Amino acid sequence: MTAVVRILARRIALLVPLLLGIVLFVFLVMRFSDVDPASAFFQGANPTARQLHDFREQNGLLDPLPVRYAHFVGDLLHGDLGTSALTRAPVLDQVATALPLTLQLTFLGLGIAVVLALVGGVTAAIHRDRLPDQIIRVVSLTGVAAPSFWLALLMIQYLAVDLGWFPTGGYINPADSFTGWLRTMTLPALALSLPVAAQLTRIVRTSVVEELDKDYVRTAIGSGLPARVVVGRNVLRNALVNPLTVLGLRVGYLLGGAVVIETIFSLPGMGKLMIDAVQNGDPAVVQGVVLTTATGFVVVNLVIDVLYLLLNPRLREAT
């Protein structure tokens, strides 16, 4: 456990320059964009040149870039993501409202992907080169090639419009109706998770096949232990180390895919918030959403690293 704490402290220390680099990248990209914060603030009005100049001066937009970056980092350290040019509300409040829904969609999709990948990958590995394996490999290959937005449109057409099993969009808070929440989130989560599940299925199958070919598995089964016990207790734990690493990267895909999926299903999450901000020329909101999403991706990968260390004692000893 001491080794895990030491490695975790090292990982957290590395996060500081990484997060500063992300902040710097987002800051520069937004500053060199065509969107003018002053014009966005006066959107719908006809400000004079003097009004635009006064706004830029009051908000430090005329300061040199290093000074503006220092102020920007200082505001972030105090939890200030800026103010929306359209609503005049703090960006942090808008992010705090939209983030829970995006997390619900992301982790529901992640749960579906993990379950499908485990069932499909393990089943394919156990029935290697037989009919179940061949069917699962074809289905997973098709799933890898299918983009989430295309799956979302197909599901809306057949499962929502034609069959009426699910609503075509909208959101119901789980506190109001858990059943209603599940109905509104099922199609978006499925559309988001199926490509990830297909990729993970192939990786799980490969890892389990490699583990099943090892001598200790043959020895354990030959000594009389039931195959399901060997697979459940030993094979899965050793075989799932590599898929776990890939899973951390797939969380980033899920967060990015949520932008499109939330727009298609009219879900008021981070993705829809950013799309609306881009369309309406609200740079502070775009900046806040990108920073929050990037930070979340970094934190999730830190958690995956910790789990990887816990499952792989050899890596702890080597680090």
PDB file of C-alpha atoms in Angstrom:
ATOM      1  CA  MET A   1       0.000   0.000   0.000  1.00  0.00           C
ATOM      2  CA  THR A   2       2.942   2.345   0.678  1.00  0.00           C
ATOM      3  CA  ALA A   3       4.120   1.858  -2.893  1.00  0.00           C
ATOM      4  CA  VAL A   4       0.647   2.704  -4.195  1.00  0.00           C
ATOM      5  CA  VAL A   5       0.554   5.911  -2.122  1.00  0.00           C
ATOM      6  CA  ARG A   6       4.001   6.900  -3.355  1.00  0.00           C
ATOM      7  CA  ILE A   7       3.112   6.281  -6.988  1.00  0.00           C
ATOM      8  CA  LEU A   8      -0.213   8.070  -6.559  1.00  0.00           C
ATOM      9  CA  ALA A   9       1.568  11.123  -5.133  1.00  0.00           C
ATOM     10  CA  ARG A  10       3.897  11.081  -8.128  1.00  0.00           C
ATOM     11  CA  ARG A  11       0.971  10.881 -10.552  1.00  0.00           C
ATOM     12  CA  ILE A  12      -0.805  13.782  -8.837  1.00  0.00           C
ATOM     13  CA  ALA A  13       2.374  15.855  -8.982  1.00  0.00           C
ATOM     14  CA  LEU A  14       2.543  15.264 -12.736  1.00  0.00           C
ATOM     15  CA  LEU A  15      -1.055  16.461 -13.072  1.00  0.00           C
ATOM     16  CA  VAL A  16      -0.113  20.020 -12.099  1.00  0.00           C
ATOM     17  CA  PRO A  17       1.969  20.858 -15.211  1.00  0.00           C
ATOM     18  CA  LEU A  18      -0.464  18.866 -17.353  1.00  0.00           C
ATOM     19  CA  LEU A  19      -3.457  20.891 -16.156  1.00  0.00           C
ATOM     20  CA  LEU A  20      -1.500  24.142 -16.557  1.00  0.00           C
ATOM     21  CA  GLY A  21      -0.704  23.095 -20.122  1.00  0.00           C
ATOM     22  CA  ILE A  22      -4.378  22.391 -20.812  1.00  0.00           C
ATOM     23  CA  VAL A  23      -5.345  25.766 -19.369  1.00  0.00           C
ATOM     24  CA  LEU A  24      -2.696  27.508 -21.491  1.00  0.00           C
ATOM     25  CA  PHE A  25      -3.817  25.698 -24.659  1.00  0.00           C
ATOM     26  CA  VAL A  26      -7.491  26.542 -24.135  1.00  0.00           C
ATOM     27  CA  PHE A  27      -6.599  30.143 -23.254  1.00  0.00           C
ATOM     28  CA  LEU A  28      -4.550  30.646 -26.427  1.00  0.00           C
ATOM     29  CA  VAL A  29      -7.071  28.951 -28.711  1.00  0.00           C
ATOM     30  CA  MET A  30      -9.901  31.100 -27.379  1.00  0.00           C
ATOM     31  CA  ARG A  31      -7.839  34.290 -27.590  1.00  0.00           C
ATOM     32  CA  PHE A  32      -6.944  33.680 -31.227  1.00  0.00           C
ATOM     33  CA  SER A  33     -10.496  32.759 -32.234  1.00  0.00           C
ATOM     34  CA  ASP A  34     -12.655  35.071 -34.305  1.00  0.00           C
ATOM     35  CA  VAL A  35     -15.160  35.559 -31.487  1.00  0.00           C
ATOM     36  CA  ASP A  36     -14.814  38.962 -29.820  1.00  0.00           C
ATOM     37  CA  PRO A  37     -15.952  38.921 -26.168  1.00  0.00           C
ATOM     38  CA  ALA A  38     -16.873  42.606 -26.367  1.00  0.00           C
ATOM     39  CA  SER A  39     -19.091  42.095 -29.428  1.00  0.00           C
ATOM     40  CA  ALA A  40     -20.621  39.003 -27.817  1.00  0.00           C
ATOM     41  CA  PHE A  41     -21.424  41.010 -24.704  1.00  0.00           C
ATOM     42  CA  PHE A  42     -23.302  43.638 -26.733  1.00  0.00           C
ATOM     43  CA  GLN A  43     -24.961  41.042 -28.966  1.00  0.00           C
ATOM     44  CA  GLY A  44     -28.295  42.331 -30.249  1.00  0.00           C
ATOM     45  CA  ALA A  45     -27.331  45.961 -29.661  1.00  0.00           C
ATOM     46  CA  ASN A  46     -25.353  48.510 -31.661  1.00  0.00           C
ATOM     47  CA  PRO A  47     -22.477  49.515 -29.382  1.00  0.00           C
ATOM     48  CA  THR A  48     -20.273  52.436 -30.249  1.00  0.00           C
ATOM     49  CA  ALA A  49     -16.541  52.110 -30.646  1.00  0.00           C
ATOM     50  CA  ARG A  50     -16.166  53.865 -27.295  1.00  0.00           C
ATOM     51  CA  GLN A  51     -18.403  51.331 -25.534  1.00  0.00           C
ATOM     52  CA  LEU A  52     -16.455  48.435 -27.027  1.00  0.00           C
ATOM     53  CA  HIS A  53     -13.163  50.021 -25.953  1.00  0.00           C
ATOM     54  CA  ASP A  54     -14.417  50.663 -22.425  1.00  0.00           C
ATOM     55  CA  PHE A  55     -15.628  47.071 -22.099  1.00  0.00           C
ATOM     56  CA  ARG A  56     -12.270  45.695 -23.255  1.00  0.00           C
ATOM     57  CA  GLU A  57     -10.415  47.990 -20.891  1.00  0.00           C
ATOM     58  CA  GLN A  58     -12.607  47.143 -17.878  1.00  0.00           C
ATOM     59  CA  ASN A  59     -12.245  43.411 -18.487  1.00  0.00           C
ATOM     60  CA  GLY A  60      -8.504  43.443 -19.141  1.00  0.00           C
ATOM     61  CA  LEU A  61      -8.844  42.506 -22.804  1.00  0.00           C
ATOM     62  CA  LEU A  62      -6.283  45.150 -23.760  1.00  0.00           C
ATOM     63  CA  ASP A  63      -3.613  43.792 -21.411  1.00  0.00           C
ATOM     64  CA  PRO A  64      -0.679  41.782 -22.802  1.00  0.00           C
ATOM     65  CA  LEU A  65      -1.337  38.053 -23.180  1.00  0.00           C
ATOM     66  CA  PRO A  66       0.954  36.976 -20.278  1.00  0.00           C
ATOM     67  CA  VAL A  67      -0.916  39.345 -17.919  1.00  0.00           C
ATOM     68  CA  ARG A  68      -4.278  38.100 -19.116  1.00  0.00           C
ATOM     69  CA  TYR A  69      -3.148  34.489 -18.688  1.00  0.00           C
ATOM     70  CA  ALA A  70      -2.001  35.187 -15.130  1.00  0.00           C
ATOM     71  CA  HIS A  71      -5.384  36.759 -14.330  1.00  0.00           C
ATOM     72  CA  PHE A  72      -7.147  33.844 -15.993  1.00  0.00           C
ATOM     73  CA  VAL A  73      -5.258  31.255 -13.918  1.00  0.00           C
ATOM     74  CA  GLY A  74      -5.876  33.293 -10.780  1.00  0.00           C
ATOM     75  CA  ASP A  75      -9.609  33.358 -11.464  1.00  0.00           C
ATOM     76  CA  LEU A  76      -9.608  29.588 -12.052  1.00  0.00           C
ATOM     77  CA  LEU A  77      -7.880  28.995  -8.729  1.00  0.00           C
ATOM     78  CA  HIS A  78     -10.744  30.895  -7.091  1.00  0.00           C
ATOM     79  CA  GLY A  79     -13.350  28.814  -8.949  1.00  0.00           C
ATOM     80  CA  ASP A  80     -14.237  31.576 -11.413  1.00  0.00           C
ATOM     81  CA  LEU A  81     -14.778  30.383 -14.992  1.00  0.00           C
ATOM     82  CA  GLY A  82     -15.929  33.788 -16.186  1.00  0.00           C
ATOM     83  CA  THR A  83     -19.318  35.258 -17.051  1.00  0.00           C
ATOM     84  CA  SER A  84     -21.582  34.331 -19.944  1.00  0.00           C
ATOM     85  CA  ALA A  85     -21.852  37.091 -22.531  1.00  0.00           C
ATOM     86  CA  LEU A  86     -25.466  36.169 -23.258  1.00  0.00           C
ATOM     87  CA  THR A  87     -27.043  35.382 -19.897  1.00  0.00           C
ATOM     88  CA  ARG A  88     -24.675  37.502 -17.756  1.00  0.00           C
ATOM     89  CA  ALA A  89     -24.623  34.518 -15.363  1.00  0.00           C
ATOM     90  CA  PRO A  90     -21.455  32.910 -13.991  1.00  0.00           C
ATOM     91  CA  VAL A  91     -20.224  30.147 -16.275  1.00  0.00           C
ATOM     92  CA  LEU A  92     -19.609  27.973 -13.207  1.00  0.00           C
ATOM     93  CA  ASP A  93     -23.347  27.966 -12.448  1.00  0.00           C
ATOM     94  CA  GLN A  94     -24.194  26.848 -15.979  1.00  0.00           C
ATOM     95  CA  VAL A  95     -21.540  24.131 -15.895  1.00  0.00           C
ATOM     96  CA  ALA A  96     -22.767  22.949 -12.486  1.00  0.00           C
ATOM     97  CA  THR A  97     -26.287  22.624 -13.923  1.00  0.00           C
ATOM     98  CA  ALA A  98     -25.264  20.771 -17.095  1.00  0.00           C
ATOM     99  CA  LEU A  99     -22.451  18.579 -15.745  1.00  0.00           C
ATOM    100  CA  PRO A 100     -24.591  16.112 -13.719  1.00  0.00           C
ATOM    101  CA  LEU A 101     -26.549  15.080 -16.805  1.00  0.00           C
ATOM    102  CA  THR A 102     -23.390  14.543 -18.852  1.00  0.00           C
ATOM    103  CA  LEU A 103     -21.922  12.441 -16.042  1.00  0.00           C
ATOM    104  CA  GLN A 104     -25.113  10.388 -15.884  1.00  0.00           C
ATOM    105  CA  LEU A 105     -24.985   9.772 -19.634  1.00  0.00           C
ATOM    106  CA  THR A 106     -21.251   9.035 -19.663  1.00  0.00           C
ATOM    107  CA  PHE A 107     -21.228   6.582 -16.763  1.00  0.00           C
ATOM    108  CA  LEU A 108     -24.447   4.885 -17.813  1.00  0.00           C
ATOM    109  CA  GLY A 109     -22.907   4.394 -21.249  1.00  0.00           C
ATOM    110  CA  LEU A 110     -19.679   3.233 -19.639  1.00  0.00           C
ATOM    111  CA  GLY A 111     -21.540   0.678 -17.518  1.00  0.00           C
ATOM    112  CA  ILE A 112     -23.382  -0.680 -20.555  1.00  0.00           C
ATOM    113  CA  ALA A 113     -20.132  -0.876 -22.538  1.00  0.00           C
ATOM    114  CA  VAL A 114     -18.298  -2.721 -19.759  1.00  0.00           C
ATOM    115  CA  VAL A 115     -21.089  -5.277 -19.252  1.00  0.00           C
ATOM    116  CA  LEU A 116     -21.449  -5.969 -22.981  1.00  0.00           C
ATOM    117  CA  ALA A 117     -17.673  -6.194 -23.442  1.00  0.00           C
ATOM    118  CA  LEU A 118     -17.213  -8.610 -20.540  1.00  0.00           C
ATOM    119  CA  VAL A 119     -20.057 -10.877 -21.606  1.00  0.00           C
ATOM    120  CA  GLY A 120     -19.143 -10.789 -25.283  1.00  0.00           C
ATOM    121  CA  GLY A 121     -15.361 -10.955 -24.868  1.00  0.00           C
ATOM    122  CA  VAL A 122     -15.321 -13.775 -22.328  1.00  0.00           C
ATOM    123  CA  THR A 123     -17.934 -15.774 -24.253  1.00  0.00           C
ATOM    124  CA  ALA A 124     -15.961 -15.407 -27.483  1.00  0.00           C
ATOM    125  CA  ALA A 125     -12.714 -16.422 -25.768  1.00  0.00           C
ATOM    126  CA  ILE A 126     -14.200 -19.521 -24.112  1.00  0.00           C
ATOM    127  CA  HIS A 127     -15.774 -20.619 -27.439  1.00  0.00           C
ATOM    128  CA  ARG A 128     -12.700 -19.662 -29.453  1.00  0.00           C
ATOM    129  CA  ASP A 129     -12.972 -20.257 -33.220  1.00  0.00           C
ATOM    130  CA  ARG A 130     -16.460 -21.731 -32.844  1.00  0.00           C
ATOM    131  CA  LEU A 131     -19.812 -20.298 -33.894  1.00  0.00           C
ATOM    132  CA  PRO A 132     -20.405 -18.005 -30.841  1.00  0.00           C
ATOM    133  CA  ASP A 133     -16.906 -16.557 -31.264  1.00  0.00           C
ATOM    134  CA  GLN A 134     -17.407 -15.938 -34.969  1.00  0.00           C
ATOM    135  CA  ILE A 135     -20.776 -14.240 -34.433  1.00  0.00           C
ATOM    136  CA  ILE A 136     -19.416 -12.001 -31.664  1.00  0.00           C
ATOM    137  CA  ARG A 137     -16.383 -11.047 -33.750  1.00  0.00           C
ATOM    138  CA  VAL A 138     -18.559 -10.052 -36.717  1.00  0.00           C
ATOM    139  CA  VAL A 139     -20.927  -8.052 -34.496  1.00  0.00           C
ATOM    140  CA  SER A 140     -18.057  -6.308 -32.703  1.00  0.00           C
ATOM    141  CA  LEU A 141     -16.353  -5.449 -35.988  1.00  0.00           C
ATOM    142  CA  THR A 142     -19.626  -3.934 -37.229  1.00  0.00           C
ATOM    143  CA  GLY A 143     -19.988  -1.993 -33.984  1.00  0.00           C
ATOM    144  CA  VAL A 144     -16.493  -0.542 -34.271  1.00  0.00           C
ATOM    145  CA  ALA A 145     -17.329   0.799 -37.726  1.00  0.00           C
ATOM    146  CA  ALA A 146     -20.681   2.308 -36.673  1.00  0.00           C
ATOM    147  CA  PRO A 147     -20.494   5.957 -35.486  1.00  0.00           C
ATOM    148  CA  SER A 148     -22.561   6.956 -32.464  1.00  0.00           C
ATOM    149  CA  PHE A 149     -24.590   9.631 -34.250  1.00  0.00           C
ATOM    150  CA  TRP A 150     -25.664   7.139 -36.942  1.00  0.00           C
ATOM    151  CA  LEU A 151     -26.734   4.624 -34.299  1.00  0.00           C
ATOM    152  CA  ALA A 152     -28.609   7.384 -32.484  1.00  0.00           C
ATOM    153  CA  LEU A 153     -30.582   8.317 -35.599  1.00  0.00           C
ATOM    154  CA  LEU A 154     -31.419   4.659 -36.332  1.00  0.00           C
ATOM    155  CA  MET A 155     -32.601   4.098 -32.756  1.00  0.00           C
ATOM    156  CA  ILE A 156     -34.777   7.194 -32.842  1.00  0.00           C
ATOM    157  CA  GLN A 157     -36.365   6.080 -36.099  1.00  0.00           C
ATOM    158  CA  TYR A 158     -37.030   2.428 -35.237  1.00  0.00           C
ATOM    159  CA  LEU A 159     -37.239   2.240 -31.452  1.00  0.00           C
ATOM    160  CA  ALA A 160     -38.776   5.641 -30.720  1.00  0.00           C
ATOM    161  CA  VAL A 161     -40.787   6.698 -33.784  1.00  0.00           C
ATOM    162  CA  ASP A 162     -41.849   3.346 -35.289  1.00  0.00           C
ATOM    163  CA  LEU A 163     -42.221   1.224 -32.146  1.00  0.00           C
ATOM    164  CA  GLY A 164     -42.761   3.967 -29.579  1.00  0.00           C
ATOM    165  CA  TRP A 165     -40.762   2.170 -26.899  1.00  0.00           C
ATOM    166  CA  PHE A 166     -38.726   5.232 -25.982  1.00  0.00           C
ATOM    167  CA  PRO A 167     -39.147   9.002 -26.296  1.00  0.00           C
ATOM    168  CA  THR A 168     -37.354  10.716 -29.174  1.00  0.00           C
ATOM    169  CA  GLY A 169     -35.636  13.156 -26.823  1.00  0.00           C
ATOM    170  CA  GLY A 170     -35.896  15.242 -23.685  1.00  0.00           C
ATOM    171  CA  TYR A 171     -34.836  14.597 -20.120  1.00  0.00           C
ATOM    172  CA  ILE A 172     -36.578  13.624 -16.884  1.00  0.00           C
ATOM    173  CA  ASN A 173     -34.777  14.088 -13.578  1.00  0.00           C
ATOM    174  CA  PRO A 174     -34.332  10.758 -11.731  1.00  0.00           C
ATOM    175  CA  ALA A 175     -35.532  12.462  -8.539  1.00  0.00           C
ATOM    176  CA  ASP A 176     -38.892  13.066 -10.240  1.00  0.00           C
ATOM    177  CA  SER A 177     -39.246   9.672 -11.911  1.00  0.00           C
ATOM    178  CA  PHE A 178     -36.553   7.019 -12.070  1.00  0.00           C
ATOM    179  CA  THR A 179     -38.499   5.082 -14.712  1.00  0.00           C
ATOM    180  CA  GLY A 180     -38.910   8.221 -16.795  1.00  0.00           C
ATOM    181  CA  TRP A 181     -35.210   8.996 -16.421  1.00  0.00           C
ATOM    182  CA  LEU A 182     -34.281   5.493 -17.535  1.00  0.00           C
ATOM    183  CA  ARG A 183     -36.533   5.734 -20.604  1.00  0.00           C
ATOM    184  CA  THR A 184     -35.048   9.082 -21.654  1.00  0.00           C
ATOM    185  CA  MET A 185     -31.449   7.989 -21.075  1.00  0.00           C
ATOM    186  CA  THR A 186     -31.508   4.454 -22.515  1.00  0.00           C
ATOM    187  CA  LEU A 187     -31.266   5.330 -26.206  1.00  0.00           C
ATOM    188  CA  PRO A 188     -28.585   8.036 -25.757  1.00  0.00           C
ATOM    189  CA  ALA A 189     -26.523   5.737 -23.533  1.00  0.00           C
ATOM    190  CA  LEU A 190     -26.835   2.844 -25.977  1.00  0.00           C
ATOM    191  CA  ALA A 191     -25.875   4.987 -28.964  1.00  0.00           C
ATOM    192  CA  LEU A 192     -22.890   6.308 -27.050  1.00  0.00           C
ATOM    193  CA  SER A 193     -21.745   2.987 -25.623  1.00  0.00           C
ATOM    194  CA  LEU A 194     -22.115   0.462 -28.452  1.00  0.00           C
ATOM    195  CA  PRO A 195     -18.983   1.499 -30.425  1.00  0.00           C
ATOM    196  CA  VAL A 196     -16.969   1.467 -27.179  1.00  0.00           C
ATOM    197  CA  ALA A 197     -18.440  -1.914 -26.215  1.00  0.00           C
ATOM    198  CA  ALA A 198     -17.457  -3.312 -29.615  1.00  0.00           C
ATOM    199  CA  GLN A 199     -13.852  -2.142 -29.240  1.00  0.00           C
ATOM    200  CA  LEU A 200     -13.565  -3.408 -25.670  1.00  0.00           C
ATOM    201  CA  THR A 201     -15.081  -6.767 -26.623  1.00  0.00           C
ATOM    202  CA  ARG A 202     -12.269  -7.408 -29.082  1.00  0.00           C
ATOM    203  CA  ILE A 203      -9.638  -6.409 -26.509  1.00  0.00           C
ATOM    204  CA  VAL A 204     -11.202  -8.518 -23.739  1.00  0.00           C
ATOM    205  CA  ARG A 205     -11.402 -11.525 -26.033  1.00  0.00           C
ATOM    206  CA  THR A 206      -7.725 -11.235 -26.982  1.00  0.00           C
ATOM    207  CA  SER A 207      -6.615 -10.815 -23.354  1.00  0.00           C
ATOM    208  CA  VAL A 208      -8.700 -13.745 -22.104  1.00  0.00           C
ATOM    209  CA  VAL A 209      -7.490 -16.004 -24.941  1.00  0.00           C
ATOM    210  CA  GLU A 210      -3.866 -15.194 -24.094  1.00  0.00           C
ATOM    211  CA  GLU A 211      -4.513 -15.918 -20.412  1.00  0.00           C
ATOM    212  CA  LEU A 212      -6.309 -19.191 -21.114  1.00  0.00           C
ATOM    213  CA  ASP A 213      -3.263 -20.435 -23.033  1.00  0.00           C
ATOM    214  CA  LYS A 214      -0.966 -20.052 -20.017  1.00  0.00           C
ATOM    215  CA  ASP A 215       0.328 -23.074 -18.129  1.00  0.00           C
ATOM    216  CA  TYR A 216      -1.230 -22.244 -14.759  1.00  0.00           C
ATOM    217  CA  VAL A 217      -4.724 -22.394 -16.280  1.00  0.00           C
ATOM    218  CA  ARG A 218      -4.104 -25.851 -17.747  1.00  0.00           C
ATOM    219  CA  THR A 219      -2.609 -27.002 -14.445  1.00  0.00           C
ATOM    220  CA  ALA A 220      -5.550 -25.695 -12.398  1.00  0.00           C
ATOM    221  CA  ILE A 221      -8.153 -27.283 -14.676  1.00  0.00           C
ATOM    222  CA  GLY A 222      -6.128 -30.503 -14.885  1.00  0.00           C
ATOM    223  CA  SER A 223      -6.014 -30.726 -11.087  1.00  0.00           C
ATOM    224  CA  GLY A 224      -9.800 -30.869 -10.972  1.00  0.00           C
ATOM    225  CA  LEU A 225     -10.837 -27.243 -10.421  1.00  0.00           C
ATOM    226  CA  PRO A 226     -13.996 -26.315 -12.366  1.00  0.00           C
ATOM    227  CA  ALA A 227     -13.246 -24.187 -15.422  1.00  0.00           C
ATOM    228  CA  ARG A 228     -15.705 -21.497 -14.326  1.00  0.00           C
ATOM    229  CA  VAL A 229     -13.873 -21.126 -10.999  1.00  0.00           C
ATOM    230  CA  VAL A 230     -10.493 -20.789 -12.704  1.00  0.00           C
ATOM    231  CA  VAL A 231     -11.856 -18.266 -15.185  1.00  0.00           C
ATOM    232  CA  GLY A 232     -13.736 -16.278 -12.555  1.00  0.00           C
ATOM    233  CA  ARG A 233     -11.026 -16.126  -9.908  1.00  0.00           C
ATOM    234  CA  ASN A 234      -7.787 -16.059 -11.875  1.00  0.00           C
ATOM    235  CA  VAL A 235      -8.175 -15.577 -15.600  1.00  0.00           C
ATOM    236  CA  LEU A 236     -10.449 -12.548 -15.475  1.00  0.00           C
ATOM    237  CA  ARG A 237      -8.380 -10.687 -12.896  1.00  0.00           C
ATOM    238  CA  ASN A 238      -5.179 -11.141 -14.894  1.00  0.00           C
ATOM    239  CA  ALA A 239      -6.762 -10.671 -18.316  1.00  0.00           C
ATOM    240  CA  LEU A 240      -8.629  -7.446 -17.536  1.00  0.00           C
ATOM    241  CA  VAL A 241      -5.525  -5.387 -16.735  1.00  0.00           C
ATOM    242  CA  ASN A 242      -4.914  -4.378 -20.361  1.00  0.00           C
ATOM    243  CA  PRO A 243      -8.597  -3.634 -21.166  1.00  0.00           C
ATOM    244  CA  LEU A 244      -8.686  -1.435 -18.054  1.00  0.00           C
ATOM    245  CA  THR A 245      -5.964   0.772 -19.517  1.00  0.00           C
ATOM    246  CA  VAL A 246      -7.863   1.136 -22.781  1.00  0.00           C
ATOM    247  CA  LEU A 247     -11.028   1.884 -20.825  1.00  0.00           C
ATOM    248  CA  GLY A 248      -9.485   5.099 -19.489  1.00  0.00           C
ATOM    249  CA  LEU A 249      -8.980   6.358 -23.029  1.00  0.00           C
ATOM    250  CA  ARG A 250     -12.505   5.339 -24.004  1.00  0.00           C
ATOM    251  CA  VAL A 251     -13.933   7.541 -21.232  1.00  0.00           C
ATOM    252  CA  GLY A 252     -12.547  10.484 -23.166  1.00  0.00           C
ATOM    253  CA  TYR A 253     -14.354   9.210 -26.263  1.00  0.00           C
ATOM    254  CA  LEU A 254     -17.586   8.975 -24.276  1.00  0.00           C
ATOM    255  CA  LEU A 255     -17.223  12.527 -22.986  1.00  0.00           C
ATOM    256  CA  GLY A 256     -16.516  13.791 -26.489  1.00  0.00           C
ATOM    257  CA  GLY A 257     -19.328  11.759 -28.035  1.00  0.00           C
ATOM    258  CA  ALA A 258     -21.765  13.159 -25.501  1.00  0.00           C
ATOM    259  CA  VAL A 259     -21.540  16.503 -27.317  1.00  0.00           C
ATOM    260  CA  VAL A 260     -23.226  15.070 -30.413  1.00  0.00           C
ATOM    261  CA  ILE A 261     -25.549  12.654 -28.610  1.00  0.00           C
ATOM    262  CA  GLU A 262     -26.907  15.328 -26.252  1.00  0.00           C
ATOM    263  CA  THR A 263     -27.646  17.566 -29.224  1.00  0.00           C
ATOM    264  CA  ILE A 264     -29.469  14.787 -31.115  1.00  0.00           C
ATOM    265  CA  PHE A 265     -31.602  13.820 -28.097  1.00  0.00           C
ATOM    266  CA  SER A 266     -32.090  17.403 -26.808  1.00  0.00           C
ATOM    267  CA  LEU A 267     -30.429  16.629 -23.477  1.00  0.00           C
ATOM    268  CA  PRO A 268     -29.431  19.765 -21.529  1.00  0.00           C
ATOM    269  CA  GLY A 269     -25.907  18.593 -20.696  1.00  0.00           C
ATOM    270  CA  MET A 270     -22.398  19.887 -21.276  1.00  0.00           C
ATOM    271  CA  GLY A 271     -22.426  19.002 -24.962  1.00  0.00           C
ATOM    272  CA  LYS A 272     -25.572  20.937 -25.742  1.00  0.00           C
ATOM    273  CA  LEU A 273     -24.336  23.811 -23.579  1.00  0.00           C
ATOM    274  CA  MET A 274     -21.152  24.042 -25.629  1.00  0.00           C
ATOM    275  CA  ILE A 275     -22.911  23.722 -28.998  1.00  0.00           C
ATOM    276  CA  ASP A 276     -25.329  26.500 -28.046  1.00  0.00           C
ATOM    277  CA  ALA A 277     -22.432  28.648 -26.837  1.00  0.00           C
ATOM    278  CA  VAL A 278     -20.532  28.158 -30.107  1.00  0.00           C
ATOM    279  CA  GLN A 279     -23.592  28.979 -32.202  1.00  0.00           C
ATOM    280  CA  ASN A 280     -24.422  32.057 -30.111  1.00  0.00           C
ATOM    281  CA  GLY A 281     -20.851  33.341 -29.853  1.00  0.00           C
ATOM    282  CA  ASP A 282     -20.380  32.932 -26.095  1.00  0.00           C
ATOM    283  CA  PRO A 283     -16.624  32.276 -25.681  1.00  0.00           C
ATOM    284  CA  ALA A 284     -16.591  32.191 -21.867  1.00  0.00           C
ATOM    285  CA  VAL A 285     -19.040  29.269 -21.798  1.00  0.00           C
ATOM    286  CA  VAL A 286     -17.125  27.367 -24.504  1.00  0.00           C
ATOM    287  CA  GLN A 287     -13.935  27.891 -22.540  1.00  0.00           C
ATOM    288  CA  GLY A 288     -15.520  26.720 -19.293  1.00  0.00           C
ATOM    289  CA  VAL A 289     -16.999  23.573 -20.841  1.00  0.00           C
ATOM    290  CA  VAL A 290     -13.733  22.606 -22.555  1.00  0.00           C
ATOM    291  CA  LEU A 291     -11.704  23.129 -19.383  1.00  0.00           C
ATOM    292  CA  THR A 292     -14.154  21.130 -17.275  1.00  0.00           C
ATOM    293  CA  THR A 293     -14.267  18.256 -19.770  1.00  0.00           C
ATOM    294  CA  ALA A 294     -10.474  18.136 -20.141  1.00  0.00           C
ATOM    295  CA  THR A 295     -10.005  18.176 -16.369  1.00  0.00           C
ATOM    296  CA  GLY A 296     -12.536  15.382 -15.966  1.00  0.00           C
ATOM    297  CA  PHE A 297     -10.720  13.296 -18.576  1.00  0.00           C
ATOM    298  CA  VAL A 298      -7.406  13.759 -16.729  1.00  0.00           C
ATOM    299  CA  VAL A 299      -8.959  12.830 -13.362  1.00  0.00           C
ATOM    300  CA  VAL A 300     -10.616   9.710 -14.793  1.00  0.00           C
ATOM    301  CA  ASN A 301      -7.304   8.546 -16.227  1.00  0.00           C
ATOM    302  CA  LEU A 302      -5.683   9.088 -12.832  1.00  0.00           C
ATOM    303  CA  VAL A 303      -8.319   6.804 -11.296  1.00  0.00           C
ATOM    304  CA  ILE A 304      -7.677   4.218 -14.027  1.00  0.00           C
ATOM    305  CA  ASP A 305      -3.932   4.401 -13.290  1.00  0.00           C
ATOM    306  CA  VAL A 306      -4.587   3.705  -9.617  1.00  0.00           C
ATOM    307  CA  LEU A 307      -6.817   0.723 -10.435  1.00  0.00           C
ATOM    308  CA  TYR A 308      -4.177  -0.537 -12.847  1.00  0.00           C
ATOM    309  CA  LEU A 309      -1.571  -0.411 -10.084  1.00  0.00           C
ATOM    310  CA  LEU A 310      -3.845  -2.229  -7.651  1.00  0.00           C
ATOM    311  CA  LEU A 311      -4.509  -5.016 -10.152  1.00  0.00           C
ATOM    312  CA  ASN A 312      -0.895  -5.346 -11.312  1.00  0.00           C
ATOM    313  CA  PRO A 313       1.526  -5.971  -8.409  1.00  0.00           C
ATOM    314  CA  ARG A 314       4.450  -6.411 -10.800  1.00  0.00           C
ATOM    315  CA  LEU A 315       4.044  -2.831 -12.020  1.00  0.00           C
ATOM    316  CA  ARG A 316       4.097  -1.549  -8.429  1.00  0.00           C
ATOM    317  CA  GLU A 317       7.336  -3.375  -7.772  1.00  0.00           C
ATOM    318  CA  ALA A 318       8.929  -2.097 -10.974  1.00  0.00           C
ATOM    319  CA  THR A 319       7.901   1.531 -10.458  1.00  0.00           C
TER     320      THR A 319
END
